Short mmCIF file of C-alpha atoms and ligand atoms in Angstrom, two decimals:
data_model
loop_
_atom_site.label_atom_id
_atom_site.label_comp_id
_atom_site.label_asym_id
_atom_site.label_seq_id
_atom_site.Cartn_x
_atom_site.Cartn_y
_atom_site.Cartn_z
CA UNK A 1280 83.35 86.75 90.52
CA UNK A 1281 80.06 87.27 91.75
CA UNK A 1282 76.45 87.03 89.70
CA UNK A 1283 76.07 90.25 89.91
CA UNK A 1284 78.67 91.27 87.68
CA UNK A 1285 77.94 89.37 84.97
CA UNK A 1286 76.39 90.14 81.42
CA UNK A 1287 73.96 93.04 82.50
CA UNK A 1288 76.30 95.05 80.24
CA UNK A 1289 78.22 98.66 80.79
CA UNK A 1290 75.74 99.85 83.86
CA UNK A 1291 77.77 97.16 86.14
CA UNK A 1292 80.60 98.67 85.65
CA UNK A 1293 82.10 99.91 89.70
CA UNK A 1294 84.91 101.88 87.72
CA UNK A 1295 85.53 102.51 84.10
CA UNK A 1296 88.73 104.62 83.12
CA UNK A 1297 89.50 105.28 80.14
CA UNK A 1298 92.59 106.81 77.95
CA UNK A 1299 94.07 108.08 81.29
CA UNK A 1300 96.98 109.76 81.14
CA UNK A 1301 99.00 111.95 83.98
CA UNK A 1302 101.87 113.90 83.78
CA UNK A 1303 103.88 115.54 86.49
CA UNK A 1304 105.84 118.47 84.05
CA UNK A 1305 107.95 116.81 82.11
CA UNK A 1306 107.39 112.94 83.28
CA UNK A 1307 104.50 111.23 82.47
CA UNK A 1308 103.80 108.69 84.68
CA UNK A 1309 100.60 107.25 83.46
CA UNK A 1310 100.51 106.88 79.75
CA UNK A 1311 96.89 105.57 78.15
CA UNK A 1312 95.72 103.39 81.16
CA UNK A 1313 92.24 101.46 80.09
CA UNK A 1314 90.69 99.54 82.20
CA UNK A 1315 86.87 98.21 83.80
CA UNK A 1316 86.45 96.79 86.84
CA UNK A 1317 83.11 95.30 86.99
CA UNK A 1318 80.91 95.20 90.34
CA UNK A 1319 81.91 92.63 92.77
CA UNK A 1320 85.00 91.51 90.92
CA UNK A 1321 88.46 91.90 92.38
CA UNK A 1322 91.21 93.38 90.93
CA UNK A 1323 94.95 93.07 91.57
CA UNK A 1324 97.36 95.47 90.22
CA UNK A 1325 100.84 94.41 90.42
CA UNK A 1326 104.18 96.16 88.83
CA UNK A 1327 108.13 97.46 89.82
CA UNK A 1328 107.84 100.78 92.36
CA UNK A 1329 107.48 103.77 90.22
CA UNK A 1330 105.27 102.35 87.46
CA UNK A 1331 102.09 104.16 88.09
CA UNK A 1332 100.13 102.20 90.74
CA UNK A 1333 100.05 104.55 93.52
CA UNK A 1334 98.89 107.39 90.86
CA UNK A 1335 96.33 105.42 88.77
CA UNK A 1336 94.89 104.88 91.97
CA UNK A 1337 94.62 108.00 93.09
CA UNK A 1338 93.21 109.43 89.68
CA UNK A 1339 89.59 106.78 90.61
CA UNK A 1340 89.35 109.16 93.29
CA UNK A 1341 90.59 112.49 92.31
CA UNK A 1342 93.78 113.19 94.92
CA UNK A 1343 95.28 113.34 91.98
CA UNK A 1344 93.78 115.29 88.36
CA UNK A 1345 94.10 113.24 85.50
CA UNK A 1346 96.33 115.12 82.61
CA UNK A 1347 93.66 113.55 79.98
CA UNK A 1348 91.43 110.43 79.98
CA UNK A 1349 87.85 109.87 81.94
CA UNK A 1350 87.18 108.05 84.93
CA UNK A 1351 83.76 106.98 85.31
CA UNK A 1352 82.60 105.72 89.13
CA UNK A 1353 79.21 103.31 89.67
CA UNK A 1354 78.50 105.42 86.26
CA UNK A 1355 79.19 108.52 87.30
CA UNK A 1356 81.85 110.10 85.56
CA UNK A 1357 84.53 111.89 88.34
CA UNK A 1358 86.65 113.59 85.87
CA UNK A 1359 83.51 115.92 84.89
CA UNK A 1360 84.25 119.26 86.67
CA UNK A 1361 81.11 120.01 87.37
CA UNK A 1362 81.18 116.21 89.89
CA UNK A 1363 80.20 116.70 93.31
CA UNK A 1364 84.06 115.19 94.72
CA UNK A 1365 83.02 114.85 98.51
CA UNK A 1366 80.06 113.02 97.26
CA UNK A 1367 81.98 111.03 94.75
CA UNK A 1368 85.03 110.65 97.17
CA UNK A 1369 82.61 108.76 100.07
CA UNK A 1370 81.34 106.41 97.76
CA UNK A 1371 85.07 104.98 97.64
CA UNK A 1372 87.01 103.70 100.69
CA UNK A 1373 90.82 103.98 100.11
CA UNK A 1374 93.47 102.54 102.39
CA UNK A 1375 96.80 103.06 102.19
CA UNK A 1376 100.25 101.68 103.27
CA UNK A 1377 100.82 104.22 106.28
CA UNK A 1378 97.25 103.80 108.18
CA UNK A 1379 96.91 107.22 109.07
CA UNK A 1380 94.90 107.27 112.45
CA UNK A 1381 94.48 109.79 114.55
CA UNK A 1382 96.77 109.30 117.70
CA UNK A 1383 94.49 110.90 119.87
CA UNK A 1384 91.54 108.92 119.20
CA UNK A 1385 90.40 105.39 120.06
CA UNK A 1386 89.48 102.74 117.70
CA UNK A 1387 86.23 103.62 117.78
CA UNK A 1388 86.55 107.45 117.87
CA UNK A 1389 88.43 107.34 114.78
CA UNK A 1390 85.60 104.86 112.90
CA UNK A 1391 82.74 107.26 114.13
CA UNK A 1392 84.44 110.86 113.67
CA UNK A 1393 84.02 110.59 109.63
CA UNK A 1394 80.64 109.18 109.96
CA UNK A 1395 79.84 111.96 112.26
CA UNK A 1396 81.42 115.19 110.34
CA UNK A 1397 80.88 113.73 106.72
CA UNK A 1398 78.11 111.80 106.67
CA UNK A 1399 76.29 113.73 110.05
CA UNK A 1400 75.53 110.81 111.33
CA UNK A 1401 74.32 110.80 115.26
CA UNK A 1402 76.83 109.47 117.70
CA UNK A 1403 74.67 106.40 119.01
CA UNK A 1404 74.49 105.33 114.82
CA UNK A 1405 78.06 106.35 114.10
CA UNK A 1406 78.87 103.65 117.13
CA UNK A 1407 76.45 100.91 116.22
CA UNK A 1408 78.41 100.91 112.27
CA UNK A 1409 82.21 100.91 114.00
CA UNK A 1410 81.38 98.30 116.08
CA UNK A 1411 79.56 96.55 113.80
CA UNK A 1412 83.02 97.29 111.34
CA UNK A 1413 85.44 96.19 113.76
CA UNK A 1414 83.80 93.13 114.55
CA UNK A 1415 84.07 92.42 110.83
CA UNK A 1416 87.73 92.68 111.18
CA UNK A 1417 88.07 90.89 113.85
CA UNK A 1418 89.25 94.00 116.84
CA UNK A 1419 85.75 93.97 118.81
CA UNK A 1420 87.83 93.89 122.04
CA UNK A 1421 90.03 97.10 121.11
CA UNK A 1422 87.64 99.62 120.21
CA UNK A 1423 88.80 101.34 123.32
CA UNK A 1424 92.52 101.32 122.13
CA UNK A 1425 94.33 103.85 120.77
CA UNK A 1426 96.61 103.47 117.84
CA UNK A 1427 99.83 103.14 119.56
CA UNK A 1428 98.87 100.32 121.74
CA UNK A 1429 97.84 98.24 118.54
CA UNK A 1430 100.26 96.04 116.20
CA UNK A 1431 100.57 97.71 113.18
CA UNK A 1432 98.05 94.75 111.41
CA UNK A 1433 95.68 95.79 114.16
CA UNK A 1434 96.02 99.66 112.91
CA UNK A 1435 95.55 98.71 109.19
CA UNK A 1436 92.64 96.45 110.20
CA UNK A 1437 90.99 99.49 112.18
CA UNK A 1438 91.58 101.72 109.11
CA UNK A 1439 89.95 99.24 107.03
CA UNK A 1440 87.36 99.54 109.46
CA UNK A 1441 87.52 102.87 109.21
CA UNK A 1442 87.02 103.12 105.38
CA UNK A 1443 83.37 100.50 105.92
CA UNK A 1444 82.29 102.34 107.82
CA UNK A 1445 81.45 105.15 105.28
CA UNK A 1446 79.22 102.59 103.47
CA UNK A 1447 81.09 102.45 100.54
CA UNK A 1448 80.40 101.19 97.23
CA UNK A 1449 84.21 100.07 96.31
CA UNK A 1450 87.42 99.77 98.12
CA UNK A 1451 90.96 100.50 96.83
CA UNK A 1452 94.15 99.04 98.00
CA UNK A 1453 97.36 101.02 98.18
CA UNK A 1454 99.87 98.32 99.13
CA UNK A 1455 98.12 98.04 102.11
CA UNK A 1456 100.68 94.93 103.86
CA UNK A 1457 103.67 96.61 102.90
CA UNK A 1458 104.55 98.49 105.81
CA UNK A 1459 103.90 95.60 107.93
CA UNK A 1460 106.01 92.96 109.99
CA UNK A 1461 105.72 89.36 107.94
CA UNK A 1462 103.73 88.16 110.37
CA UNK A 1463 101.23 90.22 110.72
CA UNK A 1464 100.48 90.23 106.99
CA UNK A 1465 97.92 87.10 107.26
CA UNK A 1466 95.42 88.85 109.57
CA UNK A 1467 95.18 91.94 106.86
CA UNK A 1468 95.37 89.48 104.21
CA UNK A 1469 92.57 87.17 105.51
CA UNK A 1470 90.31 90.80 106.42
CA UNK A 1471 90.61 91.62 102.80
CA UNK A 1472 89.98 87.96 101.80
CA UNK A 1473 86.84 88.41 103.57
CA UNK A 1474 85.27 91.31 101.92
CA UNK A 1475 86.16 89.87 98.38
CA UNK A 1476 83.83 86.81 99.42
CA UNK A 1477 80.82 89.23 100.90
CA UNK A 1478 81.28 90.93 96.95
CA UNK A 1479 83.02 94.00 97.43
CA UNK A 1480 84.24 95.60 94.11
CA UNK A 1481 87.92 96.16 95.10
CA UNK A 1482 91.03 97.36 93.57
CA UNK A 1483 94.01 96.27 95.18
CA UNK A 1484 97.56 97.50 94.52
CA UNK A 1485 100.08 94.63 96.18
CA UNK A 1486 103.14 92.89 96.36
CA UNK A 1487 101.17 90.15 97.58
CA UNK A 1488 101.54 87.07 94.63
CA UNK A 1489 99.56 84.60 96.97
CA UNK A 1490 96.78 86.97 97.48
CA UNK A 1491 96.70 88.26 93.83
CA UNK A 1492 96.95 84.67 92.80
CA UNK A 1493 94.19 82.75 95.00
CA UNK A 1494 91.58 86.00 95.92
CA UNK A 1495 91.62 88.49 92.04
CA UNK A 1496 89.60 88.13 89.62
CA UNK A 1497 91.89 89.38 87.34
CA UNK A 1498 95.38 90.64 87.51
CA UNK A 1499 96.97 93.83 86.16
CA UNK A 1500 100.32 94.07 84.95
CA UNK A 1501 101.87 97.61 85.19
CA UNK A 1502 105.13 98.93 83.89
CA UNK A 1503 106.67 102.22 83.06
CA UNK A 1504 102.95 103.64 83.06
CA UNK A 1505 101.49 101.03 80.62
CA UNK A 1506 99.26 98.24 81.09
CA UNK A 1507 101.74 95.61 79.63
CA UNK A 1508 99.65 92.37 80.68
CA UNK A 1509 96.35 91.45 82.32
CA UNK A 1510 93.74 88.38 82.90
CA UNK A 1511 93.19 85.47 85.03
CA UNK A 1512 95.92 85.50 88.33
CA UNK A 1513 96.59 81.83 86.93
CA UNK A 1514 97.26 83.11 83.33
CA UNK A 1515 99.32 86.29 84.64
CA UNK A 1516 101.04 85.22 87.68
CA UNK A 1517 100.81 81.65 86.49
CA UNK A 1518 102.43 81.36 83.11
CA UNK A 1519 102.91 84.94 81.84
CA UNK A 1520 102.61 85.60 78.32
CA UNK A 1521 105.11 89.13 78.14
CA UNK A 1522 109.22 89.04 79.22
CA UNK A 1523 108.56 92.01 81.18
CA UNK A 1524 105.66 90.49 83.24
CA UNK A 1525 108.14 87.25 84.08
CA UNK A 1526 110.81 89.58 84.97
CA UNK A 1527 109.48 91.07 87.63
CA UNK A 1528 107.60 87.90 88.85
CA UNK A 1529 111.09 86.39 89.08
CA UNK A 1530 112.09 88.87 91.17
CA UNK A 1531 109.22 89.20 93.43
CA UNK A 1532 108.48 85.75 93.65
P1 LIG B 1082 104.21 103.13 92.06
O1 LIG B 1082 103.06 103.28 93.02
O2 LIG B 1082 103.97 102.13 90.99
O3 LIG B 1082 105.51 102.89 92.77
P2 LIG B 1082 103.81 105.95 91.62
O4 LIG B 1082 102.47 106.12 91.00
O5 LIG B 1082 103.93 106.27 93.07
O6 LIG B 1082 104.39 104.51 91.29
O7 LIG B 1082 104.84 106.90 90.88
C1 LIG B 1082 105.06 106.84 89.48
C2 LIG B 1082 106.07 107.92 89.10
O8 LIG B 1082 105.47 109.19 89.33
C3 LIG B 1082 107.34 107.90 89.91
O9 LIG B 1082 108.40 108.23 89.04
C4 LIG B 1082 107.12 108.98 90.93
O10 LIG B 1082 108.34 109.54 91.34
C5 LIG B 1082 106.28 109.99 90.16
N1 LIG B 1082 105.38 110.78 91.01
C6 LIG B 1082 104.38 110.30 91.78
N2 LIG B 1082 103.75 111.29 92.42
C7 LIG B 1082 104.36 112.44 92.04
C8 LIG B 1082 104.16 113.84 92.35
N3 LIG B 1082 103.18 114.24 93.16
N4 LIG B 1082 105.00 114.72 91.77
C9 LIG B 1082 105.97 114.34 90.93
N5 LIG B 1082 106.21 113.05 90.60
C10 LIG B 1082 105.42 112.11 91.13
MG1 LIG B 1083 102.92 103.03 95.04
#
């Protein structure tokens, strides 16, 4: 954790959400989710597939509606209908575990066409913050690639990239190694490593124990759309206090 997100009280909070609940019909997949993650801090959220990761995600940024429950961004609360989304929306850089390039674009075409059409940025400052982007990840020599001559931890690196370059004010992590050949895990692993140490506020959905254990602040527990356990990676990876939370470490670990 950072100095900046320490005692100044609620106004450092990057994302509040609270009482959050989603159904889809009948199933209700997230069922009274609280949670604060400060500015600067790092969270890991870890859990069996199907326990409400992918969708609490997606309620901080509205792909999907929350049933009930507020969710409350650098302050501004994003479950208001009156919100300006798009606004809201580039504030937050999202990556997923499919990196979702455009084929037809370079590296650098697809860091600058967002910057260009969202943000209007001109094309000679829409260049200057990819490159400066994919230096920070490391691909300065491939910005004239295209996605299908990269590794698939190059992709995920340029759509990290990708998401900086919007200037955002928090990052969220959709399993974002998963899809990825073992070895090529590292390089993501170390990019993401990275902007946790410059103080980006990030929220980080993973399978990733090592990660969760030696770069979050603080660990979620997730099952059947419950918050079952959280705290220090050392506490809840470490020496878990709930049967369910040691079950599914045993079996991921
Ligand atoms: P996780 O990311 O932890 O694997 P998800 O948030 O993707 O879990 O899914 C939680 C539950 O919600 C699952 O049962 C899933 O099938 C269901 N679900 C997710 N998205 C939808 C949707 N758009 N429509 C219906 N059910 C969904
Ligand atoms: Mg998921």
């Amino acid at each position: 954790m950072n100095e900046a997100t320490g005692t100044s009280g609620g106004g450092s909070a990057a994302i509040e959400i609270e009482g959050l609940r989603k159904s889809f019909g009948e199933l209700e997949v997230l069922r009274g989710i609280d949670i604060t993650v400060r500015r600067g801090e790092v969270v890991c959220v870890i859990g069996p597939s199907g326990s409400g990761k992918s969708t609490l995600l997606r309620c901080v940024n509205l792909l999907e509606e929350p049933t009930s429950g507020t969710v409350c961004v650098a302050g501004t609360e994003v479950t208001d209908p009156e919100v300006d989304l798009d606004r809201i929306r580039r504030r937050i850089g999202m990556v997923f575990q499919a990196f979702n390039l455009f084929p037809h674009l370079t590296a650098l075409g697809n860091l600058t066409i967002a910057q260009r059409r969202a943000l209007g940025r001109g094309k000679a400052e829409a260049e200057e913050v990819a490159r400066r982007n994919l230096r920070r990840v490391g691909l300065t020599e491939k910005e004239t690639s295209y996605p299908a001559q990269l590794s698939g931890g190059q992709q995920q690196r340029v759509a990290i990239a990708r998401a900086l370059s919007m200037g955002p004010e928090l990052m969220l992590f959709d399993e974002p190694t998963s899809a990825l050949d073992p070895e090529l895990v590292g390089d993501v692993l170390a990019v993401m490593r990275g902007l946790a140490d410059d103080g980006m506020t990030m929220l980080v959905v993973t399978h990733e124990m090592s990660f969760a254990r030696e770069v979050a602040d603080r660990v979620v527990f997730m099952d059947d759309g419950l918050i079952v356990e959280e705290g220090p990676p050392e506490q809840v990876v470490g020496d878990p206090r709930q049967a369910r939370t040691r079950a599914f470490l045993s079996r991921v670990l």
